[in-house]
PDB file of C-alpha atoms in Angstrom:
ATOM      1  CA  MET A   1     -29.832-126.557 -30.061  1.00  0.00           C
ATOM      2  CA  SER A   2     -27.254-126.291 -32.818  1.00  0.00           C
ATOM      3  CA  LEU A   3     -27.583-123.172 -34.940  1.00  0.00           C
ATOM      4  CA  GLN A   4     -26.345-123.071 -38.539  1.00  0.00           C
ATOM      5  CA  THR A   5     -23.917-120.147 -38.714  1.00  0.00           C
ATOM      6  CA  ARG A   6     -22.408-120.458 -42.160  1.00  0.00           C
ATOM      7  CA  CYS A   7     -23.640-120.871 -45.717  1.00  0.00           C
ATOM      8  CA  GLU A   8     -21.284-121.289 -48.654  1.00  0.00           C
ATOM      9  CA  LEU A   9     -21.885-121.631 -52.360  1.00  0.00           C
ATOM     10  CA  ALA A  10     -19.423-123.518 -54.504  1.00  0.00           C
ATOM     11  CA  LEU A  11     -19.440-123.045 -58.240  1.00  0.00           C
ATOM     12  CA  PRO A  12     -19.373-126.259 -60.293  1.00  0.00           C
ATOM     13  CA  HIS A  13     -15.991-127.873 -60.979  1.00  0.00           C
ATOM     14  CA  TRP A  14     -16.184-127.222 -64.729  1.00  0.00           C
ATOM     15  CA  LEU A  15     -16.888-123.496 -64.506  1.00  0.00           C
ATOM     16  CA  GLU A  16     -13.455-121.957 -63.903  1.00  0.00           C
ATOM     17  CA  SER A  17     -11.741-123.631 -66.864  1.00  0.00           C
ATOM     18  CA  PHE A  18     -14.809-123.052 -69.062  1.00  0.00           C
ATOM     19  CA  VAL A  19     -14.654-119.298 -68.429  1.00  0.00           C
ATOM     20  CA  ALA A  20     -10.846-119.201 -68.722  1.00  0.00           C
ATOM     21  CA  ASP A  21     -11.094-120.818 -72.166  1.00  0.00           C
ATOM     22  CA  TRP A  22     -13.925-118.555 -73.377  1.00  0.00           C
ATOM     23  CA  PRO A  23     -12.790-117.356 -76.840  1.00  0.00           C
ATOM     24  CA  GLU A  24     -14.931-114.265 -77.388  1.00  0.00           C
ATOM     25  CA  PRO A  25     -14.406-110.723 -76.134  1.00  0.00           C
ATOM     26  CA  LEU A  26     -17.190-109.249 -74.012  1.00  0.00           C
ATOM     27  CA  GLN A  27     -17.545-105.894 -75.734  1.00  0.00           C
ATOM     28  CA  THR A  28     -21.110-106.082 -77.073  1.00  0.00           C
ATOM     29  CA  ALA A  29     -24.411-107.099 -75.549  1.00  0.00           C
ATOM     30  CA  GLU A  30     -24.523-110.116 -77.846  1.00  0.00           C
ATOM     31  CA  GLN A  31     -21.006-111.260 -76.928  1.00  0.00           C
ATOM     32  CA  ARG A  32     -21.805-110.948 -73.235  1.00  0.00           C
ATOM     33  CA  MET A  33     -25.088-112.779 -73.674  1.00  0.00           C
ATOM     34  CA  ARG A  34     -23.354-115.630 -75.514  1.00  0.00           C
ATOM     35  CA  LEU A  35     -21.301-116.292 -72.397  1.00  0.00           C
ATOM     36  CA  ALA A  36     -24.344-116.158 -70.104  1.00  0.00           C
ATOM     37  CA  ILE A  37     -26.214-118.577 -72.387  1.00  0.00           C
ATOM     38  CA  ALA A  38     -23.191-120.855 -72.678  1.00  0.00           C
ATOM     39  CA  LEU A  39     -22.967-120.986 -68.877  1.00  0.00           C
ATOM     40  CA  SER A  40     -26.640-121.959 -68.666  1.00  0.00           C
ATOM     41  CA  ALA A  41     -26.161-124.661 -71.305  1.00  0.00           C
ATOM     42  CA  GLU A  42     -23.070-126.083 -69.586  1.00  0.00           C
ATOM     43  CA  ASN A  43     -24.923-126.144 -66.274  1.00  0.00           C
ATOM     44  CA  VAL A  44     -27.590-128.292 -67.940  1.00  0.00           C
ATOM     45  CA  ARG A  45     -25.029-130.473 -69.723  1.00  0.00           C
ATOM     46  CA  HIS A  46     -23.160-131.196 -66.477  1.00  0.00           C
ATOM     47  CA  SER A  47     -26.378-131.545 -64.413  1.00  0.00           C
ATOM     48  CA  THR A  48     -25.008-129.055 -61.885  1.00  0.00           C
ATOM     49  CA  GLY A  49     -28.149-126.925 -61.562  1.00  0.00           C
ATOM     50  CA  GLY A  50     -30.905-125.171 -63.423  1.00  0.00           C
ATOM     51  CA  PRO A  51     -30.811-123.730 -66.962  1.00  0.00           C
ATOM     52  CA  PHE A  52     -29.759-120.198 -66.097  1.00  0.00           C
ATOM     53  CA  GLY A  53     -26.468-118.298 -66.350  1.00  0.00           C
ATOM     54  CA  ALA A  54     -25.393-114.746 -65.532  1.00  0.00           C
ATOM     55  CA  ILE A  55     -22.316-112.561 -65.643  1.00  0.00           C
ATOM     56  CA  VAL A  56     -21.299-109.198 -64.214  1.00  0.00           C
ATOM     57  CA  VAL A  57     -18.968-107.051 -66.317  1.00  0.00           C
ATOM     58  CA  GLU A  58     -17.473-103.588 -66.126  1.00  0.00           C
ATOM     59  CA  GLU A  59     -19.368-101.636 -68.758  1.00  0.00           C
ATOM     60  CA  ASP A  60     -16.494 -99.588 -70.170  1.00  0.00           C
ATOM     61  CA  SER A  61     -13.556-101.997 -69.975  1.00  0.00           C
ATOM     62  CA  SER A  62     -15.634-105.145 -70.644  1.00  0.00           C
ATOM     63  CA  ARG A  63     -13.693-106.842 -67.841  1.00  0.00           C
ATOM     64  CA  LEU A  64     -15.475-109.892 -66.481  1.00  0.00           C
ATOM     65  CA  ILE A  65     -15.999-109.456 -62.740  1.00  0.00           C
ATOM     66  CA  ALA A  66     -18.027-112.554 -61.872  1.00  0.00           C
ATOM     67  CA  VAL A  67     -20.126-115.362 -63.277  1.00  0.00           C
ATOM     68  CA  GLY A  68     -23.016-117.296 -61.850  1.00  0.00           C
ATOM     69  CA  VAL A  69     -25.076-120.343 -62.671  1.00  0.00           C
ATOM     70  CA  ASN A  70     -28.234-121.575 -61.055  1.00  0.00           C
ATOM     71  CA  LEU A  71     -27.378-123.783 -58.062  1.00  0.00           C
ATOM     72  CA  VAL A  72     -30.821-124.195 -56.492  1.00  0.00           C
ATOM     73  CA  THR A  73     -30.960-127.971 -56.737  1.00  0.00           C
ATOM     74  CA  THR A  74     -27.293-128.686 -56.051  1.00  0.00           C
ATOM     75  CA  ALA A  75     -26.880-126.244 -53.156  1.00  0.00           C
ATOM     76  CA  GLU A  76     -30.430-126.836 -51.862  1.00  0.00           C
ATOM     77  CA  LEU A  77     -30.903-123.061 -51.603  1.00  0.00           C
ATOM     78  CA  SER A  78     -33.908-121.363 -53.194  1.00  0.00           C
ATOM     79  CA  ILE A  79     -31.974-118.094 -53.468  1.00  0.00           C
ATOM     80  CA  ALA A  80     -29.097-119.622 -55.470  1.00  0.00           C
ATOM     81  CA  HIS A  81     -30.308-118.222 -58.790  1.00  0.00           C
ATOM     82  CA  ALA A  82     -27.661-117.387 -61.395  1.00  0.00           C
ATOM     83  CA  GLU A  83     -28.148-113.638 -60.952  1.00  0.00           C
ATOM     84  CA  MET A  84     -27.907-113.848 -57.158  1.00  0.00           C
ATOM     85  CA  VAL A  85     -24.746-115.962 -57.394  1.00  0.00           C
ATOM     86  CA  ALA A  86     -23.116-113.624 -59.936  1.00  0.00           C
ATOM     87  CA  ILE A  87     -24.046-110.498 -57.952  1.00  0.00           C
ATOM     88  CA  SER A  88     -22.783-112.033 -54.691  1.00  0.00           C
ATOM     89  CA  LEU A  89     -19.468-113.106 -56.210  1.00  0.00           C
ATOM     90  CA  ALA A  90     -19.037-109.713 -57.896  1.00  0.00           C
ATOM     91  CA  GLN A  91     -19.663-107.903 -54.602  1.00  0.00           C
ATOM     92  CA  SER A  92     -17.213-110.207 -52.851  1.00  0.00           C
ATOM     93  CA  ALA A  93     -14.575-109.574 -55.555  1.00  0.00           C
ATOM     94  CA  ALA A  94     -15.165-105.817 -55.334  1.00  0.00           C
ATOM     95  CA  GLY A  95     -15.117-105.820 -51.554  1.00  0.00           C
ATOM     96  CA  ASN A  96     -18.211-103.654 -51.662  1.00  0.00           C
ATOM     97  CA  TRP A  97     -21.955-104.293 -51.667  1.00  0.00           C
ATOM     98  CA  ASN A  98     -22.386-101.491 -54.220  1.00  0.00           C
ATOM     99  CA  LEU A  99     -21.228-102.699 -57.631  1.00  0.00           C
ATOM    100  CA  GLY A 100     -21.412 -99.140 -58.941  1.00  0.00           C
ATOM    101  CA  HIS A 101     -19.100 -97.683 -56.302  1.00  0.00           C
ATOM    102  CA  ALA A 102     -16.040 -97.502 -58.568  1.00  0.00           C
ATOM    103  CA  THR A 103     -17.237 -98.064 -62.119  1.00  0.00           C
ATOM    104  CA  ALA A 104     -20.427 -98.785 -64.039  1.00  0.00           C
ATOM    105  CA  THR A 105     -21.262-102.478 -64.046  1.00  0.00           C
ATOM    106  CA  GLN A 106     -23.698-104.567 -66.032  1.00  0.00           C
ATOM    107  CA  LEU A 107     -25.636-107.692 -65.121  1.00  0.00           C
ATOM    108  CA  VAL A 108     -26.218-109.992 -68.094  1.00  0.00           C
ATOM    109  CA  THR A 109     -28.569-112.898 -67.523  1.00  0.00           C
ATOM    110  CA  SER A 110     -29.727-115.669 -69.812  1.00  0.00           C
ATOM    111  CA  CYS A 111     -33.335-115.151 -68.707  1.00  0.00           C
ATOM    112  CA  GLU A 112     -35.458-112.254 -67.527  1.00  0.00           C
ATOM    113  CA  PRO A 113     -35.028-111.910 -63.761  1.00  0.00           C
ATOM    114  CA  CYS A 114     -37.662-113.571 -61.589  1.00  0.00           C
ATOM    115  CA  ALA A 115     -39.336-111.586 -58.822  1.00  0.00           C
ATOM    116  CA  MET A 116     -36.492-112.260 -56.347  1.00  0.00           C
ATOM    117  CA  CYS A 117     -33.703-111.370 -58.758  1.00  0.00           C
ATOM    118  CA  PHE A 118     -35.568-108.275 -59.954  1.00  0.00           C
ATOM    119  CA  GLY A 119     -35.670-107.136 -56.327  1.00  0.00           C
ATOM    120  CA  ALA A 120     -31.912-107.608 -55.990  1.00  0.00           C
ATOM    121  CA  VAL A 121     -30.985-105.611 -59.087  1.00  0.00           C
ATOM    122  CA  PRO A 122     -31.443-102.063 -57.699  1.00  0.00           C
ATOM    123  CA  TRP A 123     -29.746-102.945 -54.399  1.00  0.00           C
ATOM    124  CA  SER A 124     -26.728-104.428 -56.166  1.00  0.00           C
ATOM    125  CA  GLY A 125     -25.582-101.140 -57.669  1.00  0.00           C
ATOM    126  CA  VAL A 126     -25.429-102.349 -61.283  1.00  0.00           C
ATOM    127  CA  SER A 127     -25.906 -99.654 -63.898  1.00  0.00           C
ATOM    128  CA  SER A 128     -27.586-101.818 -66.514  1.00  0.00           C
ATOM    129  CA  LEU A 129     -29.366-105.129 -67.004  1.00  0.00           C
ATOM    130  CA  ILE A 130     -29.556-107.283 -70.135  1.00  0.00           C
ATOM    131  CA  TRP A 131     -31.574-110.495 -70.484  1.00  0.00           C
ATOM    132  CA  GLY A 132     -32.121-113.122 -73.147  1.00  0.00           C
ATOM    133  CA  ALA A 133     -35.136-115.406 -72.693  1.00  0.00           C
ATOM    134  CA  ASN A 134     -38.192-113.813 -71.165  1.00  0.00           C
ATOM    135  CA  ARG A 135     -40.718-114.710 -68.492  1.00  0.00           C
ATOM    136  CA  GLU A 136     -43.003-116.443 -70.967  1.00  0.00           C
ATOM    137  CA  ASP A 137     -40.139-118.684 -72.120  1.00  0.00           C
ATOM    138  CA  ALA A 138     -39.358-119.748 -68.531  1.00  0.00           C
ATOM    139  CA  GLU A 139     -42.991-120.278 -67.596  1.00  0.00           C
ATOM    140  CA  ALA A 140     -43.625-122.260 -70.796  1.00  0.00           C
ATOM    141  CA  VAL A 141     -41.339-125.009 -69.432  1.00  0.00           C
ATOM    142  CA  GLY A 142     -42.851-124.862 -65.947  1.00  0.00           C
ATOM    143  CA  PHE A 143     -40.835-122.352 -63.919  1.00  0.00           C
ATOM    144  CA  ASP A 144     -42.695-119.941 -61.623  1.00  0.00           C
ATOM    145  CA  GLU A 145     -41.193-116.493 -62.070  1.00  0.00           C
ATOM    146  CA  GLY A 146     -43.148-114.889 -59.231  1.00  0.00           C
ATOM    147  CA  ASP A 147     -45.024-111.610 -59.061  1.00  0.00           C
ATOM    148  CA  LYS A 148     -43.376-108.462 -60.374  1.00  0.00           C
ATOM    149  CA  PRO A 149     -44.991-105.084 -60.921  1.00  0.00           C
ATOM    150  CA  ALA A 150     -46.377-104.631 -64.433  1.00  0.00           C
ATOM    151  CA  ASN A 151     -44.027-101.675 -64.881  1.00  0.00           C
ATOM    152  CA  TRP A 152     -40.914-103.400 -63.494  1.00  0.00           C
ATOM    153  CA  VAL A 153     -38.708-102.384 -66.439  1.00  0.00           C
ATOM    154  CA  GLN A 154     -39.761 -98.749 -66.106  1.00  0.00           C
ATOM    155  CA  SER A 155     -39.118 -98.883 -62.363  1.00  0.00           C
ATOM    156  CA  LEU A 156     -35.509 -99.918 -63.048  1.00  0.00           C
ATOM    157  CA  GLU A 157     -35.150 -97.229 -65.700  1.00  0.00           C
ATOM    158  CA  ASN A 158     -36.529 -94.669 -63.217  1.00  0.00           C
ATOM    159  CA  ARG A 159     -33.687 -95.654 -60.876  1.00  0.00           C
ATOM    160  CA  GLY A 160     -31.147 -95.040 -63.632  1.00  0.00           C
ATOM    161  CA  ILE A 161     -30.647 -98.735 -64.479  1.00  0.00           C
ATOM    162  CA  ARG A 162     -30.649 -99.152 -68.250  1.00  0.00           C
ATOM    163  CA  THR A 163     -32.303-102.302 -69.607  1.00  0.00           C
ATOM    164  CA  GLN A 164     -32.166-104.328 -72.793  1.00  0.00           C
ATOM    165  CA  ALA A 165     -34.522-107.246 -73.410  1.00  0.00           C
ATOM    166  CA  ASP A 166     -34.558-110.261 -75.707  1.00  0.00           C
ATOM    167  CA  VAL A 167     -30.845-110.307 -76.562  1.00  0.00           C
ATOM    168  CA  LEU A 168     -30.339-113.662 -78.337  1.00  0.00           C
ATOM    169  CA  ARG A 169     -33.720-114.691 -76.962  1.00  0.00           C
ATOM    170  CA  GLU A 170     -34.152-117.750 -79.175  1.00  0.00           C
ATOM    171  CA  GLU A 171     -30.785-119.216 -78.143  1.00  0.00           C
ATOM    172  CA  ALA A 172     -31.507-118.560 -74.473  1.00  0.00           C
ATOM    173  CA  ALA A 173     -35.006-120.053 -74.680  1.00  0.00           C
ATOM    174  CA  ALA A 174     -33.603-123.138 -76.430  1.00  0.00           C
ATOM    175  CA  VAL A 175     -31.574-123.952 -73.290  1.00  0.00           C
ATOM    176  CA  LEU A 176     -34.736-123.823 -71.190  1.00  0.00           C
ATOM    177  CA  GLN A 177     -36.490-126.154 -73.608  1.00  0.00           C
ATOM    178  CA  LYS A 178     -33.543-128.560 -73.664  1.00  0.00           C
ATOM    179  CA  TYR A 179     -33.542-128.659 -69.860  1.00  0.00           C
ATOM    180  CA  ALA A 180     -37.258-129.442 -69.794  1.00  0.00           C
ATOM    181  CA  LYS A 181     -36.836-132.208 -72.407  1.00  0.00           C
ATOM    182  CA  LYS A 182     -34.002-133.620 -70.295  1.00  0.00           C
ATOM    183  CA  GLU A 183     -36.552-133.698 -67.453  1.00  0.00           C
ATOM    184  CA  GLY A 184     -34.550-131.352 -65.260  1.00  0.00           C
ATOM    185  CA  ALA A 185     -36.104-130.439 -61.917  1.00  0.00           C
ATOM    186  CA  ILE A 186     -38.689-127.661 -62.168  1.00  0.00           C
ATOM    187  CA  TYR A 187     -38.313-126.302 -58.671  1.00  0.00           C
ATOM    188  CA  HIS A 188     -40.823-124.145 -56.877  1.00  0.00           C
ATOM    189  CA  PRO A 189     -43.107-124.948 -53.954  1.00  0.00           C
ATOM    190  CA  GLY A 190     -46.123-125.550 -56.172  1.00  0.00           C
ATOM    191  CA  ALA A 191     -44.259-128.040 -58.381  1.00  0.00           C
ATOM    192  CA  GLY A 192     -44.289-130.833 -55.825  1.00  0.00           C
ATOM    193  CA  ILE A 193     -40.482-130.911 -55.592  1.00  0.00           C
ATOM    194  CA  ASP A 194     -39.542-131.272 -51.933  1.00  0.00           C
ATOM    195  CA  GLY A 195     -35.935-132.350 -52.213  1.00  0.00           C
TER     196      GLY A 195
END
């Protein structure tokens, strides 16, 4: 029996130059969200994954640590959500599983975290979380966001993780709608998509 012993994620070919050419600073929640939304839109435009983007930044310096886009369909990995990719790359860049070990960090995501990504947030060490589109926006186009506690935002706040919802929500939701109109894959076990 041959056992798979390695799993690698490769970001799309367009991503590095896209981020390098990004014209805006990342000082405000809106500026940070514009980049996360732009990543989600480019991912749709290039057909390199689902309509979700995320970034991790140092809160005080506004330094970009990592970016992520949804790679579920291209990597054939259900865990390759934009938040999971951005968190993983940020931890790899930091050389530490705890993104708060040296400085406060923020996760900015184009859509409210699904159940899996919500679970990863407290373990990642980020100090704050910002999202654009919400659960209803994602589910309106067919995505299954999973089961989260009704008080999930308060549970993060109780852990000291500050949250901010609906930042540029309309722009973020528009990417989801564009993806659905483009007939992008709506991937979850109940959707009948089996690869």
